[in-house]
PDB file of C-alpha atoms in Angstrom:
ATOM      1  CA  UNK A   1    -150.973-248.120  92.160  1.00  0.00           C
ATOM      2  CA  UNK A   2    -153.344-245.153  92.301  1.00  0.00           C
ATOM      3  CA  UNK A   3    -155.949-245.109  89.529  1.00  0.00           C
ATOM      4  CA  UNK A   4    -158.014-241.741  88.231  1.00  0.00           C
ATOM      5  CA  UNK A   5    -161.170-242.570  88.936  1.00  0.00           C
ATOM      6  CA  UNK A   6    -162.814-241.946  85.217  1.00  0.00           C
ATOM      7  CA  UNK A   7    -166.694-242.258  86.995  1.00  0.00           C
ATOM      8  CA  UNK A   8    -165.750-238.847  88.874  1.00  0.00           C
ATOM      9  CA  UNK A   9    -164.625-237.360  85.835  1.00  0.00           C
ATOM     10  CA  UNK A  10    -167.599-238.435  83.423  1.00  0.00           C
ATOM     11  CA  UNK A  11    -170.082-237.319  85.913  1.00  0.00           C
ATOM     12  CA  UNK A  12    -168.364-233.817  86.222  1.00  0.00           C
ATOM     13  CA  UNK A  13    -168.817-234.147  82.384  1.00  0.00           C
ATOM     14  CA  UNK A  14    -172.192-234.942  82.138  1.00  0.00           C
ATOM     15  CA  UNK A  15    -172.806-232.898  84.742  1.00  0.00           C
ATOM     16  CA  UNK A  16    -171.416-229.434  83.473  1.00  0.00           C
ATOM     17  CA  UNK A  17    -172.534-230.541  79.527  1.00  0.00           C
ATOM     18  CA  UNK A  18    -176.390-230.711  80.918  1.00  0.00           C
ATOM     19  CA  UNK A  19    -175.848-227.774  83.062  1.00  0.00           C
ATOM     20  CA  UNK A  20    -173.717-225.022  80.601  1.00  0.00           C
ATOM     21  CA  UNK A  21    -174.918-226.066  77.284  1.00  0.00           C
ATOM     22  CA  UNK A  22    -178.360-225.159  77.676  1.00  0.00           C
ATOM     23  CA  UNK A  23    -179.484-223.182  74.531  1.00  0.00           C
ATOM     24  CA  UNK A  24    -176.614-224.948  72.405  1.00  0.00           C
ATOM     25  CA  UNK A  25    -173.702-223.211  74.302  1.00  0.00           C
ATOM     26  CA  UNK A  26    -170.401-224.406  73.940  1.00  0.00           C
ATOM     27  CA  UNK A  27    -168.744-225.112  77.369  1.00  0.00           C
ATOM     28  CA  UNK A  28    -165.785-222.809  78.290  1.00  0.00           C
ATOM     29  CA  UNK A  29    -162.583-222.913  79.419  1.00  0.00           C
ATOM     30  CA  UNK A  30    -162.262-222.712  83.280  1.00  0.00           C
ATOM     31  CA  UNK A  31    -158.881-220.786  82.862  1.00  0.00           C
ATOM     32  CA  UNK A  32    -158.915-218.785  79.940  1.00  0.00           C
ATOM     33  CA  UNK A  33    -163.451-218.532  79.551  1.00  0.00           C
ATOM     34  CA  UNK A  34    -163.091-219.070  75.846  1.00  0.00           C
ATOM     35  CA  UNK A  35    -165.597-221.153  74.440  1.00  0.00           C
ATOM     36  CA  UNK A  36    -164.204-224.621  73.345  1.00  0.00           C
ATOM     37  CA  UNK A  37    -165.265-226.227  70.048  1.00  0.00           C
ATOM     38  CA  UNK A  38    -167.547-229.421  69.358  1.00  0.00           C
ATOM     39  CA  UNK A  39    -166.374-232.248  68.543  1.00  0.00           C
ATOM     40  CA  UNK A  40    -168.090-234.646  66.042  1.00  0.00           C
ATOM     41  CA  UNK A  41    -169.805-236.546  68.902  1.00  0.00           C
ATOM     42  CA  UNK A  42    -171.813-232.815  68.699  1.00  0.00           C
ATOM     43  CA  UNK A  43    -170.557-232.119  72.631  1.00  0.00           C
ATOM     44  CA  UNK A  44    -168.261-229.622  73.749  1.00  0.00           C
ATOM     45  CA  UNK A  45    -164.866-230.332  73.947  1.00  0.00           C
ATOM     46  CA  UNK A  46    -162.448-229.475  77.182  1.00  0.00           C
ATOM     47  CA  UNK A  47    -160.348-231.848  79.037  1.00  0.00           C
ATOM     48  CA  UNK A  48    -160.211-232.535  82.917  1.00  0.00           C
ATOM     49  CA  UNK A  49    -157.233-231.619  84.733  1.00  0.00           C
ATOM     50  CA  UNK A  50    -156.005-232.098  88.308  1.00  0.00           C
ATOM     51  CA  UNK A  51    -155.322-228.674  90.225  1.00  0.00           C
ATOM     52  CA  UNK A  52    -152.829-231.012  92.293  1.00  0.00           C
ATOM     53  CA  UNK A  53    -151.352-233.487  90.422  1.00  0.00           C
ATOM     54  CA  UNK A  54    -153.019-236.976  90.641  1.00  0.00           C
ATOM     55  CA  UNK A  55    -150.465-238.980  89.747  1.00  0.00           C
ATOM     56  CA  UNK A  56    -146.961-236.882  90.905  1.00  0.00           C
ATOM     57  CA  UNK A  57    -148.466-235.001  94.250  1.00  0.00           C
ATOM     58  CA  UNK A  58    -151.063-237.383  95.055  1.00  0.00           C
ATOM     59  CA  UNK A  59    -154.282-234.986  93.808  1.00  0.00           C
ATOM     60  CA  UNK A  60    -157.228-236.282  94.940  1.00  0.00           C
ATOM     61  CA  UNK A  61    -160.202-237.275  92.536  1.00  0.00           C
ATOM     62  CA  UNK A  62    -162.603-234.617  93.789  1.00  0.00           C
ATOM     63  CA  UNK A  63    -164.409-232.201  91.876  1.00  0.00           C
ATOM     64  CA  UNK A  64    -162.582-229.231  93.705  1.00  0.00           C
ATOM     65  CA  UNK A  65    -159.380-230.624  92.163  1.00  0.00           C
ATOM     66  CA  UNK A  66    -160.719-231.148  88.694  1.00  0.00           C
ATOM     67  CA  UNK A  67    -161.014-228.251  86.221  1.00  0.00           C
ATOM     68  CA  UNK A  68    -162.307-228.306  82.585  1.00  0.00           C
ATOM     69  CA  UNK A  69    -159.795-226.269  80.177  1.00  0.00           C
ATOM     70  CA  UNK A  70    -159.281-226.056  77.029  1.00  0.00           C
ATOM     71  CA  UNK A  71    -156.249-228.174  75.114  1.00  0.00           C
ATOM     72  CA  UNK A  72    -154.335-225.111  75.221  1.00  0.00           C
ATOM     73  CA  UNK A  73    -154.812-223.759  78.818  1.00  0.00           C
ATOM     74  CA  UNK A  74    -154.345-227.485  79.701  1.00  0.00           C
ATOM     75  CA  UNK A  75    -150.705-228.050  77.776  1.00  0.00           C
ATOM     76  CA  UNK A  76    -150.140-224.501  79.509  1.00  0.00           C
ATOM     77  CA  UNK A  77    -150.390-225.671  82.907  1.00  0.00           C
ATOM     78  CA  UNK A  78    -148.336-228.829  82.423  1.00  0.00           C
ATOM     79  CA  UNK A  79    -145.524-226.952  80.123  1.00  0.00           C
ATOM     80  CA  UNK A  80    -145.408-223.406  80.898  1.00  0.00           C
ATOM     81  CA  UNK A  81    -142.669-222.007  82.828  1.00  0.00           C
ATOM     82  CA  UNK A  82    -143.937-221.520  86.224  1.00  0.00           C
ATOM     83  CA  UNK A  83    -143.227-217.809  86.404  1.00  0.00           C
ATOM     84  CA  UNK A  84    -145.536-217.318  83.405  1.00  0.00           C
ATOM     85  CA  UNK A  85    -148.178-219.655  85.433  1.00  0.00           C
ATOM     86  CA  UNK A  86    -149.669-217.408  87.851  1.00  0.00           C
ATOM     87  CA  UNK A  87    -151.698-215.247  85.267  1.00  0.00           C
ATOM     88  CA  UNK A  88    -153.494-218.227  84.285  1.00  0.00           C
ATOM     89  CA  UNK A  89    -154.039-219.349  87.607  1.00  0.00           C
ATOM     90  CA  UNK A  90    -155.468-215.860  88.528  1.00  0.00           C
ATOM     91  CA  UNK A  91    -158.239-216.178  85.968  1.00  0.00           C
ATOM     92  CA  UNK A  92    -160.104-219.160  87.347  1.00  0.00           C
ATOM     93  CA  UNK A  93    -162.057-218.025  90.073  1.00  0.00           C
ATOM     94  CA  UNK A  94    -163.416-215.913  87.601  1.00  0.00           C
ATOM     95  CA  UNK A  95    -164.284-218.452  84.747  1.00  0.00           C
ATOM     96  CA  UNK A  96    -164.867-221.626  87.267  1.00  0.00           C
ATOM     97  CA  UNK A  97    -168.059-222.999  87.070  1.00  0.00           C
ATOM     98  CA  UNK A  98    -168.089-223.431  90.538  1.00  0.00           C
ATOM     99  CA  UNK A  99    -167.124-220.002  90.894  1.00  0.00           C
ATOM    100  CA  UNK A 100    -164.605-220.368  93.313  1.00  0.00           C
ATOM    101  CA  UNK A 101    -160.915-219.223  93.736  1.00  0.00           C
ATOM    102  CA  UNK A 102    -158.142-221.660  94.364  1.00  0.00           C
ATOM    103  CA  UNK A 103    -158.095-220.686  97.962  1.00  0.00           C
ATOM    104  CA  UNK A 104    -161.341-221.963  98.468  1.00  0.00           C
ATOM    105  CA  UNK A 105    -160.906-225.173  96.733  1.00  0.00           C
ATOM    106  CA  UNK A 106    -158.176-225.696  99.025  1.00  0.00           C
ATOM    107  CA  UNK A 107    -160.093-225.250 102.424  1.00  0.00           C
ATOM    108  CA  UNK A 108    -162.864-227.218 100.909  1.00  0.00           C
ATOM    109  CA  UNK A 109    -160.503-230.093 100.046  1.00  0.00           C
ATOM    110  CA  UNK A 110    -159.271-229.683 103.882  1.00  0.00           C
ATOM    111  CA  UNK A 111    -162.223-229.706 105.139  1.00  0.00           C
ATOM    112  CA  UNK A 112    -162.778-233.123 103.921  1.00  0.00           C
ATOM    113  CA  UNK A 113    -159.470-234.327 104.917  1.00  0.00           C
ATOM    114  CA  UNK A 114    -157.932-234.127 100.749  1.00  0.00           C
ATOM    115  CA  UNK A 115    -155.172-231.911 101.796  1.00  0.00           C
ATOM    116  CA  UNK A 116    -151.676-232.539 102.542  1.00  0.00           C
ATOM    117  CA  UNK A 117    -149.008-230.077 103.250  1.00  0.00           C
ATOM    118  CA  UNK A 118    -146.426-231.100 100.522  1.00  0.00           C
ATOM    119  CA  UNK A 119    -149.090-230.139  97.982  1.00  0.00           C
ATOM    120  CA  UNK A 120    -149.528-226.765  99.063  1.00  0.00           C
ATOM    121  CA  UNK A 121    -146.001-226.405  98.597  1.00  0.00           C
ATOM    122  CA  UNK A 122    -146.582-227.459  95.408  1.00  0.00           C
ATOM    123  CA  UNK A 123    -148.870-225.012  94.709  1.00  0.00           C
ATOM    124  CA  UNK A 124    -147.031-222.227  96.248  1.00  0.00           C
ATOM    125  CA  UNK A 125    -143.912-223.672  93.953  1.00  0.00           C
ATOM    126  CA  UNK A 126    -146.155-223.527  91.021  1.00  0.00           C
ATOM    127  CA  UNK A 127    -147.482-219.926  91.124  1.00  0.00           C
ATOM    128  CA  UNK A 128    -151.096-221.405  91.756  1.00  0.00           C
ATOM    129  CA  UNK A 129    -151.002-219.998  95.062  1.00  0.00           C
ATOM    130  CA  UNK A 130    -149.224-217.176  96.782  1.00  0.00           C
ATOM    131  CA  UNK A 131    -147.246-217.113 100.145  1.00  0.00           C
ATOM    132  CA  UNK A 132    -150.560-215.007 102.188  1.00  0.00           C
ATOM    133  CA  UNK A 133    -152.782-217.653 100.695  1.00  0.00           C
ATOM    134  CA  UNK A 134    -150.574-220.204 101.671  1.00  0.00           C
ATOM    135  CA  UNK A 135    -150.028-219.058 105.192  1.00  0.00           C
ATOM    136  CA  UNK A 136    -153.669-218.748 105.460  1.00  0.00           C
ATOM    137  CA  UNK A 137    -154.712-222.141 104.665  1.00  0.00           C
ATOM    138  CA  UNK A 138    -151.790-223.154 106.999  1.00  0.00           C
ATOM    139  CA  UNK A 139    -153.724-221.372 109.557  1.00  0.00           C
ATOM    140  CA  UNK A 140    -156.951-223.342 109.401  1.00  0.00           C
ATOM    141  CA  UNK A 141    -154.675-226.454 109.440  1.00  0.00           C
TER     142      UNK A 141
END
């Protein structure tokens, strides 16, 4: 049995609450870009969320599968219909703190060997991804 591993995720924490709340910024949502809120620990709230599923398309714990939302871009990608999906999906290249698309997550996940072909498809399934940006990661494969 697979288990999330919780150290990756509280150093991507740490990491982007020392990094993005310089100045007493709120972190943002990597979907949406709207500020969170804070919580009465005084930190930013947003909650970590698998690009590929961890625990139905084997997602790997890696910090190019991991994105911060907020609760309600989060409940959105697990419960929104997935023809409604791809507008959200759109927007996080622009709002990622990493500043990079979900194409180039991908490659960088192949790259290290993360990527399997059945998760693309889940992707692609999922409006995350398109069929030329699937095709194209195909290609490097």
């Amino acid at each position: 049995v697979r288990k999330r591993n919780m150290v990756l995720i509280g150093l991507i924490k740490s990491y982007n609450l020392q990094k993005y709340t310089v100045n007493g910024q709120i972190l943002k949502c990597e979907c949406c870009g709207k500020p969170t809120f804070i919580t009465y620990r005084n930190e930013s709230y947003v909650e970590y969320h698998h690009l590929i599923p961890f625990s139905e398309f084997d997602g790997p714990d890696h910090n190019l599968n991991i994105l911060a939302l907020c609760p309600m871009c989060h409940r959105k990608l697990h419960f929104l219909r997935q023809e409604e999906k791809q507008a959200l999906y759109n927007d996080i290249a622009d709002n990622s703190y990493s500043h990079l698309s979900i194409e180039n997550r991908l490659v960088g996940l192949y790259k290290e060997h993360k990527l399997k072909s059945y998760q693309l498809e889940f992707l692609l399934a999922d409006n995350a991804i398109n069929e030329d940006t699937y095709n194209r990661i195909l290609q490097i494969a």
